[in-house]
Amino acid sequence: MGKRRKGVKKSLIAVFFAIVIGFGALIAWNALDQAEDISLGLDLQGGFEVLYEVTPVSGEGTEINRELLSDTVSALNARIDVLGVSEPSITIEGDDRVRVQLAGIEDQASARELLSTQARLSFRDINDELMMDGSDLVEGGARQNFTADTNEPVVQVTVEDANKFREITQDISNRPLGENLLVIWLDYEEGDSYATESMKPEEESKIISAPRVRETIPSRDVEISGNFTVQSANELAGILNAGALPVELEEIDSTSVGASLGERAMEQAINAGIVGIALIFAYMLFYYRFMGGIAVLTLTAYIYVVLVIFNWLNAVLTLPGIAALILGVGMAVDANIITYERIKEELRSGKSAISAFKAGSRRSLSTILDANITTIIAASVMYVYGTSAVQGFAVMLIVSILTSFLTAVFGSRLLLGLWVNSRILNKKPRLFGVKERDINEL
């Protein structure tokens, strides 16, 4: 009988160490990769955020509805692809607003211009009469190219109907010298004129170029020149391929974070997190002794699992998200503290370690559930009605609470239960933080 008990003790303790060593090896091998793969928000790596108010295009009585807002988001996403930004965040807010977050962008001025440009291409004569517009072009047919003679960067577009373009160039080429210009506009509006716009500096003018047409052009390919660099030609081609915005965007709020400021914020947040978590670990070890050691193990696992889940969700980590992670550690500790205090109460009443463990775990579960369910409800409300920063906090908080059930509640009970059921902790109340003189004998 004694040998069997010893065998049970050894097997339970062996299972404990196998779980701890296995999970520890997984964390050591994979934790850094998980942390590096998490997408960072603009407050941690720099970038900018713009809130736009959506209005109908001038001259059109279009109603702003959910479908139109979704089309606007799609158009903005296509433009952001031109910038090469990964993990952009574009969200619809309210009935007529769109928030754009671009993290890690360096040239913020160019990015803002690219986002808000209507990109309505039109071909007009010098009297501003419309000859052809973007609807006459092949969708996605714009590309950067070079002129055959001077090797200068140009944007080449392809028209749908070669006959129509031939007729337009035939008409323009037959006009008197000085009037035989095919004016190429970007975002022409009612009231604009070639006479006024051609006098403006090139960087302020809506006229991309105004080539002289000397002969009929029987081709579908149109070259747009305009003192482009290779980069600016590529950007214009990308904007044209992304298509014109179905609405006008008015910037009503913006936030800009420099890369160095974001890096400093990241470093400070990590340092604060390390200090906070270290203090929590020290507190648990000091007040709960052996049970505190179990808590430290499960909290370490908790932090790792939260990072894995957050990464799996493709969520973006922000400063509020880091705050929610640290808060989640505190809430996970709270679940442990409630359980351990119940166990200590049972030990003080004179129960054995096994009886105290079972009774304490049972009594604490309803309290932990009530506290966490109310927090999840509050976090859900923040996610539904909050802005992007608040939503990031809410997502991390919900993930943290759900994960704490897996690690701080069930994981802690599993690991502590292996030791308690091995009976090694019998008659050793000090390992639970209970003094012998405080125990009331039954």
mmCIF file of C-alpha atoms in Angstrom, residues 90-423:
data_model
loop_
_atom_site.group_PDB
_atom_site.id
_atom_site.type_symbol
_atom_site.label_atom_id
_atom_site.label_comp_id
_atom_site.label_asym_id
_atom_site.label_seq_id
_atom_site.Cartn_x
_atom_site.Cartn_y
_atom_site.Cartn_z
ATOM 1 C CA ILE A 90 -10.067 51.898 -42.279
ATOM 2 C CA THR A 91 -13.277 51.990 -40.274
ATOM 3 C CA ILE A 92 -16.711 53.521 -40.783
ATOM 4 C CA GLU A 93 -17.874 55.690 -37.902
ATOM 5 C CA GLY A 94 -21.435 56.896 -37.586
ATOM 6 C CA ASP A 95 -23.461 57.704 -40.686
ATOM 7 C CA ASP A 96 -20.995 59.814 -42.669
ATOM 8 C CA ARG A 97 -17.465 59.394 -41.356
ATOM 9 C CA VAL A 98 -14.452 57.248 -42.207
ATOM 10 C CA ARG A 99 -11.352 56.912 -40.037
ATOM 11 C CA VAL A 100 -8.041 55.947 -41.682
ATOM 12 C CA GLN A 101 -5.015 54.758 -39.686
ATOM 13 C CA LEU A 102 -1.692 54.179 -41.412
ATOM 14 C CA ALA A 103 1.120 52.956 -39.198
ATOM 15 C CA GLY A 104 4.777 53.085 -40.185
ATOM 16 C CA ILE A 105 4.279 55.635 -42.989
ATOM 17 C CA GLU A 106 7.144 58.096 -43.459
ATOM 18 C CA ASP A 107 5.961 60.580 -46.095
ATOM 19 C CA GLN A 108 2.700 61.551 -44.417
ATOM 20 C CA ALA A 109 2.002 64.580 -46.646
ATOM 21 C CA SER A 110 2.059 62.506 -49.844
ATOM 22 C CA ALA A 111 -0.087 59.827 -48.239
ATOM 23 C CA ARG A 112 -2.746 62.337 -47.186
ATOM 24 C CA GLU A 113 -2.838 63.830 -50.666
ATOM 25 C CA LEU A 114 -3.158 60.385 -52.224
ATOM 26 C CA LEU A 115 -6.051 59.468 -49.926
ATOM 27 C CA SER A 116 -8.136 62.582 -50.442
ATOM 28 C CA THR A 117 -7.540 63.095 -54.184
ATOM 29 C CA GLN A 118 -10.743 62.422 -56.104
ATOM 30 C CA ALA A 119 -8.761 60.980 -59.046
ATOM 31 C CA ARG A 120 -11.388 61.958 -61.634
ATOM 32 C CA LEU A 121 -9.427 62.054 -64.876
ATOM 33 C CA SER A 122 -10.855 64.045 -67.763
ATOM 34 C CA PHE A 123 -9.685 65.174 -71.213
ATOM 35 C CA ARG A 124 -10.893 68.620 -72.298
ATOM 36 C CA ASP A 125 -10.162 71.257 -74.898
ATOM 37 C CA ILE A 126 -8.922 74.747 -73.962
ATOM 38 C CA ASN A 127 -12.568 75.890 -73.675
ATOM 39 C CA ASP A 128 -13.052 73.275 -70.919
ATOM 40 C CA GLU A 129 -15.433 71.214 -73.033
ATOM 41 C CA LEU A 130 -15.360 67.553 -71.982
ATOM 42 C CA MET A 131 -13.957 65.287 -74.693
ATOM 43 C CA MET A 132 -13.360 62.101 -72.710
ATOM 44 C CA ASP A 133 -13.263 61.040 -69.030
ATOM 45 C CA GLY A 134 -12.166 58.165 -66.815
ATOM 46 C CA SER A 135 -15.128 56.022 -67.838
ATOM 47 C CA ASP A 136 -13.623 55.856 -71.347
ATOM 48 C CA LEU A 137 -10.438 54.230 -70.046
ATOM 49 C CA VAL A 138 -9.716 50.537 -69.579
ATOM 50 C CA GLU A 139 -10.099 49.706 -65.895
ATOM 51 C CA GLY A 140 -6.695 49.024 -64.355
ATOM 52 C CA GLY A 141 -4.937 49.963 -67.588
ATOM 53 C CA ALA A 142 -2.782 52.812 -66.233
ATOM 54 C CA ARG A 143 0.949 52.126 -65.919
ATOM 55 C CA GLN A 144 4.224 53.973 -65.611
ATOM 56 C CA ASN A 145 6.359 54.041 -68.739
ATOM 57 C CA PHE A 146 9.078 56.095 -70.481
ATOM 58 C CA THR A 147 8.998 58.273 -73.591
ATOM 59 C CA ALA A 148 10.765 56.816 -76.613
ATOM 60 C CA ASP A 149 12.719 60.020 -77.388
ATOM 61 C CA THR A 150 13.807 61.463 -74.043
ATOM 62 C CA ASN A 151 13.280 58.463 -71.748
ATOM 63 C CA GLU A 152 11.305 60.646 -69.336
ATOM 64 C CA PRO A 153 8.804 58.973 -67.007
ATOM 65 C CA VAL A 154 5.210 59.150 -68.214
ATOM 66 C CA VAL A 155 1.882 57.592 -67.288
ATOM 67 C CA GLN A 156 0.325 55.516 -70.027
ATOM 68 C CA VAL A 157 -3.410 54.802 -70.075
ATOM 69 C CA THR A 158 -5.464 52.684 -72.457
ATOM 70 C CA VAL A 159 -8.780 53.884 -73.888
ATOM 71 C CA GLU A 160 -11.718 51.539 -74.412
ATOM 72 C CA ASP A 161 -12.654 52.806 -77.890
ATOM 73 C CA ALA A 162 -9.811 53.565 -80.298
ATOM 74 C CA ASN A 163 -12.253 55.143 -82.773
ATOM 75 C CA LYS A 164 -13.475 57.648 -80.221
ATOM 76 C CA PHE A 165 -9.931 58.697 -79.356
ATOM 77 C CA ARG A 166 -9.080 58.941 -83.065
ATOM 78 C CA GLU A 167 -12.053 61.254 -83.623
ATOM 79 C CA ILE A 168 -11.099 63.422 -80.625
ATOM 80 C CA THR A 169 -7.487 63.834 -81.757
ATOM 81 C CA GLN A 170 -8.636 64.510 -85.328
ATOM 82 C CA ASP A 171 -10.899 67.301 -84.076
ATOM 83 C CA ILE A 172 -8.213 68.860 -81.838
ATOM 84 C CA SER A 173 -5.458 68.629 -84.481
ATOM 85 C CA ASN A 174 -7.586 70.553 -87.017
ATOM 86 C CA ARG A 175 -7.954 73.548 -84.688
ATOM 87 C CA PRO A 176 -5.771 76.681 -85.034
ATOM 88 C CA LEU A 177 -2.317 76.754 -83.450
ATOM 89 C CA GLY A 178 -2.630 77.546 -79.750
ATOM 90 C CA GLU A 179 -6.049 75.916 -79.551
ATOM 91 C CA ASN A 180 -4.942 72.417 -80.558
ATOM 92 C CA LEU A 181 -4.307 71.329 -76.946
ATOM 93 C CA LEU A 182 -5.792 68.271 -75.283
ATOM 94 C CA VAL A 183 -5.892 69.345 -71.626
ATOM 95 C CA ILE A 184 -5.681 66.466 -69.148
ATOM 96 C CA TRP A 185 -7.309 67.310 -65.810
ATOM 97 C CA LEU A 186 -7.308 65.600 -62.450
ATOM 98 C CA ASP A 187 -10.403 66.459 -60.379
ATOM 99 C CA TYR A 188 -11.911 69.107 -62.628
ATOM 100 C CA GLU A 189 -14.795 70.911 -60.907
ATOM 101 C CA GLU A 190 -17.532 73.112 -62.284
ATOM 102 C CA GLY A 191 -16.156 76.635 -62.497
ATOM 103 C CA ASP A 192 -12.551 75.595 -63.156
ATOM 104 C CA SER A 193 -10.993 76.901 -66.365
ATOM 105 C CA TYR A 194 -7.896 76.207 -68.392
ATOM 106 C CA ALA A 195 -7.081 79.916 -68.583
ATOM 107 C CA THR A 196 -6.968 80.259 -64.782
ATOM 108 C CA GLU A 197 -5.470 76.885 -63.921
ATOM 109 C CA SER A 198 -2.650 77.107 -66.464
ATOM 110 C CA MET A 199 -1.343 80.231 -64.688
ATOM 111 C CA LYS A 200 -0.915 78.433 -61.362
ATOM 112 C CA PRO A 201 2.362 76.812 -60.241
ATOM 113 C CA GLU A 202 2.619 73.241 -61.438
ATOM 114 C CA GLU A 203 2.353 71.712 -57.934
ATOM 115 C CA GLU A 204 -0.946 73.573 -57.300
ATOM 116 C CA SER A 205 -2.584 73.113 -60.687
ATOM 117 C CA LYS A 206 -5.225 70.490 -61.421
ATOM 118 C CA ILE A 207 -3.892 70.223 -64.970
ATOM 119 C CA ILE A 208 -1.552 67.257 -65.304
ATOM 120 C CA SER A 209 -0.473 68.116 -68.824
ATOM 121 C CA ALA A 210 -1.725 69.828 -71.963
ATOM 122 C CA PRO A 211 -0.054 68.153 -74.964
ATOM 123 C CA ARG A 212 -0.321 69.744 -78.403
ATOM 124 C CA VAL A 213 -2.125 67.469 -80.872
ATOM 125 C CA ARG A 214 -0.692 67.933 -84.379
ATOM 126 C CA GLU A 215 -2.169 64.863 -86.045
ATOM 127 C CA THR A 216 -4.808 62.188 -85.678
ATOM 128 C CA ILE A 217 -3.735 59.400 -83.296
ATOM 129 C CA PRO A 218 -5.205 56.013 -84.298
ATOM 130 C CA SER A 219 -4.230 54.255 -81.091
ATOM 131 C CA ARG A 220 -5.706 53.093 -77.786
ATOM 132 C CA ASP A 221 -2.602 54.077 -75.792
ATOM 133 C CA VAL A 222 -2.397 57.605 -74.411
ATOM 134 C CA GLU A 223 0.775 59.022 -72.867
ATOM 135 C CA ILE A 224 0.382 61.552 -70.043
ATOM 136 C CA SER A 225 3.513 63.591 -69.458
ATOM 137 C CA GLY A 226 4.030 66.186 -66.762
ATOM 138 C CA ASN A 227 7.547 66.401 -65.384
ATOM 139 C CA PHE A 228 7.059 63.135 -63.493
ATOM 140 C CA THR A 229 9.604 61.253 -61.484
ATOM 141 C CA VAL A 230 9.382 57.467 -61.653
ATOM 142 C CA GLN A 231 7.799 57.458 -58.174
ATOM 143 C CA SER A 232 5.206 60.156 -58.912
ATOM 144 C CA ALA A 233 4.312 58.484 -62.224
ATOM 145 C CA ASN A 234 3.841 55.168 -60.432
ATOM 146 C CA GLU A 235 1.682 56.839 -57.788
ATOM 147 C CA LEU A 236 -0.552 58.527 -60.363
ATOM 148 C CA ALA A 237 -0.929 55.255 -62.260
ATOM 149 C CA GLY A 238 -1.835 53.553 -58.998
ATOM 150 C CA ILE A 239 -4.434 56.190 -58.140
ATOM 151 C CA LEU A 240 -6.011 55.927 -61.600
ATOM 152 C CA ASN A 241 -6.121 52.130 -61.367
ATOM 153 C CA ALA A 242 -7.683 52.331 -57.906
ATOM 154 C CA GLY A 243 -10.466 54.406 -59.430
ATOM 155 C CA ALA A 244 -12.099 57.669 -58.517
ATOM 156 C CA LEU A 245 -13.570 58.081 -55.068
ATOM 157 C CA PRO A 246 -17.378 57.840 -55.145
ATOM 158 C CA VAL A 247 -17.561 60.718 -52.633
ATOM 159 C CA GLU A 248 -15.660 63.772 -51.462
ATOM 160 C CA LEU A 249 -13.637 63.550 -48.249
ATOM 161 C CA GLU A 250 -13.270 66.466 -45.868
ATOM 162 C CA GLU A 251 -10.614 66.087 -43.176
ATOM 163 C CA ILE A 252 -12.086 67.046 -39.790
ATOM 164 C CA ASP A 253 -9.526 65.595 -37.382
ATOM 165 C CA SER A 254 -6.039 64.141 -37.570
ATOM 166 C CA THR A 255 -3.322 62.749 -35.340
ATOM 167 C CA SER A 256 0.301 62.341 -36.336
ATOM 168 C CA VAL A 257 2.943 60.354 -34.451
ATOM 169 C CA GLY A 258 6.608 60.448 -35.443
ATOM 170 C CA ALA A 259 8.525 57.180 -35.717
ATOM 171 C CA SER A 260 10.947 58.154 -32.921
ATOM 172 C CA LEU A 261 8.068 59.155 -30.644
ATOM 173 C CA GLY A 262 6.306 55.850 -31.312
ATOM 174 C CA GLU A 263 9.507 53.912 -30.623
ATOM 175 C CA ARG A 264 9.983 55.762 -27.330
ATOM 176 C CA ALA A 265 6.356 55.117 -26.340
ATOM 177 C CA MET A 266 6.828 51.412 -27.116
ATOM 178 C CA GLU A 267 9.968 51.221 -24.983
ATOM 179 C CA GLN A 268 8.315 53.014 -22.059
ATOM 180 C CA ALA A 269 5.212 50.832 -22.268
ATOM 181 C CA ILE A 270 7.275 47.628 -22.262
ATOM 182 C CA ASN A 271 9.374 48.822 -19.310
ATOM 183 C CA ALA A 272 6.246 49.771 -17.390
ATOM 184 C CA GLY A 273 4.748 46.363 -18.161
ATOM 185 C CA ILE A 274 7.854 44.518 -16.976
ATOM 186 C CA VAL A 275 7.961 46.474 -13.699
ATOM 187 C CA GLY A 276 4.236 46.029 -13.092
ATOM 188 C CA ILE A 277 4.264 42.293 -13.780
ATOM 189 C CA ALA A 278 7.430 41.794 -11.681
ATOM 190 C CA LEU A 279 5.750 43.514 -8.709
ATOM 191 C CA ILE A 280 2.689 41.292 -9.116
ATOM 192 C CA PHE A 281 4.879 38.174 -9.183
ATOM 193 C CA ALA A 282 6.759 39.314 -6.059
ATOM 194 C CA TYR A 283 3.496 40.000 -4.224
ATOM 195 C CA MET A 284 2.099 36.553 -5.054
ATOM 196 C CA LEU A 285 5.258 34.738 -3.948
ATOM 197 C CA PHE A 286 5.456 36.707 -0.676
ATOM 198 C CA TYR A 287 1.830 36.283 0.437
ATOM 199 C CA TYR A 288 0.894 32.905 -1.010
ATOM 200 C CA ARG A 289 4.188 30.998 -0.882
ATOM 201 C CA PHE A 290 3.820 27.758 -2.818
ATOM 202 C CA MET A 291 0.460 28.755 -4.322
ATOM 203 C CA GLY A 292 2.073 32.052 -5.375
ATOM 204 C CA GLY A 293 4.699 30.069 -7.287
ATOM 205 C CA ILE A 294 1.905 28.229 -9.115
ATOM 206 C CA ALA A 295 0.334 31.619 -9.911
ATOM 207 C CA VAL A 296 3.606 32.904 -11.384
ATOM 208 C CA LEU A 297 3.778 29.872 -13.687
ATOM 209 C CA THR A 298 0.173 30.234 -14.876
ATOM 210 C CA LEU A 299 0.511 34.015 -15.332
ATOM 211 C CA THR A 300 3.577 33.493 -17.515
ATOM 212 C CA ALA A 301 1.559 31.041 -19.604
ATOM 213 C CA TYR A 302 -1.314 33.531 -19.640
ATOM 214 C CA ILE A 303 0.807 36.321 -21.157
ATOM 215 C CA TYR A 304 2.093 33.970 -23.863
ATOM 216 C CA VAL A 305 -1.374 32.644 -24.755
ATOM 217 C CA VAL A 306 -2.779 36.205 -24.952
ATOM 218 C CA LEU A 307 -0.050 37.148 -27.452
ATOM 219 C CA VAL A 308 -0.746 34.026 -29.541
ATOM 220 C CA ILE A 309 -4.509 34.690 -29.643
ATOM 221 C CA PHE A 310 -4.001 38.401 -30.391
ATOM 222 C CA ASN A 311 -1.644 37.477 -33.226
ATOM 223 C CA TRP A 312 -4.082 34.866 -34.537
ATOM 224 C CA LEU A 313 -6.830 37.518 -34.642
ATOM 225 C CA ASN A 314 -4.545 39.780 -36.751
ATOM 226 C CA ALA A 315 -5.328 42.547 -34.279
ATOM 227 C CA VAL A 316 -3.236 45.708 -34.042
ATOM 228 C CA LEU A 317 -1.478 46.332 -30.733
ATOM 229 C CA THR A 318 -1.677 49.902 -29.420
ATOM 230 C CA LEU A 319 -0.709 51.641 -26.177
ATOM 231 C CA PRO A 320 -4.234 51.126 -24.785
ATOM 232 C CA GLY A 321 -3.874 47.470 -25.798
ATOM 233 C CA ILE A 322 -0.693 47.116 -23.744
ATOM 234 C CA ALA A 323 -2.504 48.779 -20.833
ATOM 235 C CA ALA A 324 -5.318 46.235 -21.215
ATOM 236 C CA LEU A 325 -2.777 43.390 -21.242
ATOM 237 C CA ILE A 326 -1.244 44.574 -17.964
ATOM 238 C CA LEU A 327 -4.721 45.112 -16.524
ATOM 239 C CA GLY A 328 -5.575 41.584 -17.632
ATOM 240 C CA VAL A 329 -2.603 40.259 -15.652
ATOM 241 C CA GLY A 330 -4.040 41.994 -12.591
ATOM 242 C CA MET A 331 -7.458 40.459 -13.223
ATOM 243 C CA ALA A 332 -5.939 37.014 -13.716
ATOM 244 C CA VAL A 333 -4.108 37.488 -10.396
ATOM 245 C CA ASP A 334 -7.399 38.525 -8.840
ATOM 246 C CA ALA A 335 -8.905 35.180 -9.883
ATOM 247 C CA ASN A 336 -5.973 33.397 -8.236
ATOM 248 C CA ILE A 337 -6.227 35.496 -5.086
ATOM 249 C CA ILE A 338 -9.946 34.747 -4.673
ATOM 250 C CA THR A 339 -9.268 31.007 -5.010
ATOM 251 C CA TYR A 340 -6.216 31.013 -2.725
ATOM 252 C CA GLU A 341 -7.973 33.035 -0.011
ATOM 253 C CA ARG A 342 -10.835 30.559 -0.039
ATOM 254 C CA ILE A 343 -8.341 27.687 0.306
ATOM 255 C CA LYS A 344 -6.607 29.466 3.196
ATOM 256 C CA GLU A 345 -9.961 29.983 4.929
ATOM 257 C CA GLU A 346 -10.694 26.285 4.654
ATOM 258 C CA LEU A 347 -7.238 25.403 6.019
ATOM 259 C CA ARG A 348 -7.733 27.755 8.979
ATOM 260 C CA SER A 349 -11.011 25.984 9.735
ATOM 261 C CA GLY A 350 -9.030 22.783 10.253
ATOM 262 C CA LYS A 351 -9.642 20.958 6.975
ATOM 263 C CA SER A 352 -6.982 18.873 5.261
ATOM 264 C CA ALA A 353 -5.135 20.218 2.233
ATOM 265 C CA ILE A 354 -7.225 18.117 -0.186
ATOM 266 C CA SER A 355 -10.549 19.119 1.405
ATOM 267 C CA ALA A 356 -9.510 22.771 1.598
ATOM 268 C CA PHE A 357 -8.425 22.759 -2.047
ATOM 269 C CA LYS A 358 -11.721 21.248 -3.270
ATOM 270 C CA ALA A 359 -13.950 23.463 -1.117
ATOM 271 C CA GLY A 360 -11.974 26.635 -1.835
ATOM 272 C CA SER A 361 -11.985 26.033 -5.594
ATOM 273 C CA ARG A 362 -15.725 25.372 -5.597
ATOM 274 C CA ARG A 363 -16.620 28.420 -3.515
ATOM 275 C CA SER A 364 -14.468 30.830 -5.525
ATOM 276 C CA LEU A 365 -15.695 29.925 -9.006
ATOM 277 C CA SER A 366 -19.040 31.788 -8.877
ATOM 278 C CA THR A 367 -17.362 34.966 -7.564
ATOM 279 C CA ILE A 368 -14.758 34.877 -10.349
ATOM 280 C CA LEU A 369 -17.424 34.291 -13.001
ATOM 281 C CA ASP A 370 -19.587 37.192 -11.796
ATOM 282 C CA ALA A 371 -16.669 39.636 -11.723
ATOM 283 C CA ASN A 372 -15.367 38.703 -15.169
ATOM 284 C CA ILE A 373 -18.752 38.534 -16.909
ATOM 285 C CA THR A 374 -19.563 42.102 -15.848
ATOM 286 C CA THR A 375 -16.157 43.257 -17.157
ATOM 287 C CA ILE A 376 -16.728 41.486 -20.488
ATOM 288 C CA ILE A 377 -20.088 43.259 -20.826
ATOM 289 C CA ALA A 378 -18.434 46.640 -20.192
ATOM 290 C CA ALA A 379 -15.624 45.866 -22.663
ATOM 291 C CA SER A 380 -18.171 44.782 -25.313
ATOM 292 C CA VAL A 381 -20.001 48.100 -24.969
ATOM 293 C CA MET A 382 -16.675 49.966 -25.348
ATOM 294 C CA TYR A 383 -15.923 47.986 -28.506
ATOM 295 C CA VAL A 384 -19.326 48.673 -30.092
ATOM 296 C CA TYR A 385 -19.485 52.388 -29.315
ATOM 297 C CA GLY A 386 -15.834 53.395 -28.887
ATOM 298 C CA THR A 387 -13.305 54.856 -31.293
ATOM 299 C CA SER A 388 -10.430 52.805 -32.714
ATOM 300 C CA ALA A 389 -8.151 53.335 -29.674
ATOM 301 C CA VAL A 390 -10.931 52.351 -27.274
ATOM 302 C CA GLN A 391 -11.780 49.343 -29.445
ATOM 303 C CA GLY A 392 -8.151 48.165 -29.276
ATOM 304 C CA PHE A 393 -8.297 48.373 -25.489
ATOM 305 C CA ALA A 394 -11.622 46.496 -25.430
ATOM 306 C CA VAL A 395 -10.414 43.668 -27.697
ATOM 307 C CA MET A 396 -7.291 43.077 -25.613
ATOM 308 C CA LEU A 397 -9.333 43.200 -22.397
ATOM 309 C CA ILE A 398 -11.864 40.624 -23.652
ATOM 310 C CA VAL A 399 -9.079 38.337 -24.881
ATOM 311 C CA SER A 400 -7.317 38.742 -21.525
ATOM 312 C CA ILE A 401 -10.395 37.847 -19.493
ATOM 313 C CA LEU A 402 -11.236 34.776 -21.557
ATOM 314 C CA THR A 403 -7.622 33.615 -21.444
ATOM 315 C CA SER A 404 -7.494 34.080 -17.678
ATOM 316 C CA PHE A 405 -10.192 31.415 -17.362
ATOM 317 C CA LEU A 406 -7.984 29.037 -19.284
ATOM 318 C CA THR A 407 -4.777 29.719 -17.358
ATOM 319 C CA ALA A 408 -5.386 31.496 -14.043
ATOM 320 C CA VAL A 409 -8.485 29.467 -13.141
ATOM 321 C CA PHE A 410 -8.271 26.024 -14.752
ATOM 322 C CA GLY A 411 -4.494 25.967 -15.270
ATOM 323 C CA SER A 412 -3.790 27.035 -11.704
ATOM 324 C CA ARG A 413 -6.188 24.441 -10.304
ATOM 325 C CA LEU A 414 -4.699 21.723 -12.480
ATOM 326 C CA LEU A 415 -1.119 22.384 -11.374
ATOM 327 C CA LEU A 416 -1.955 22.966 -7.699
ATOM 328 C CA GLY A 417 -4.264 19.940 -7.734
ATOM 329 C CA LEU A 418 -1.392 17.679 -8.847
ATOM 330 C CA TRP A 419 0.605 18.664 -5.748
ATOM 331 C CA VAL A 420 -2.357 18.538 -3.380
ATOM 332 C CA ASN A 421 -3.533 15.131 -4.608
ATOM 333 C CA SER A 422 -0.004 13.754 -4.259
ATOM 334 C CA ARG A 423 -0.440 14.471 -0.490
#
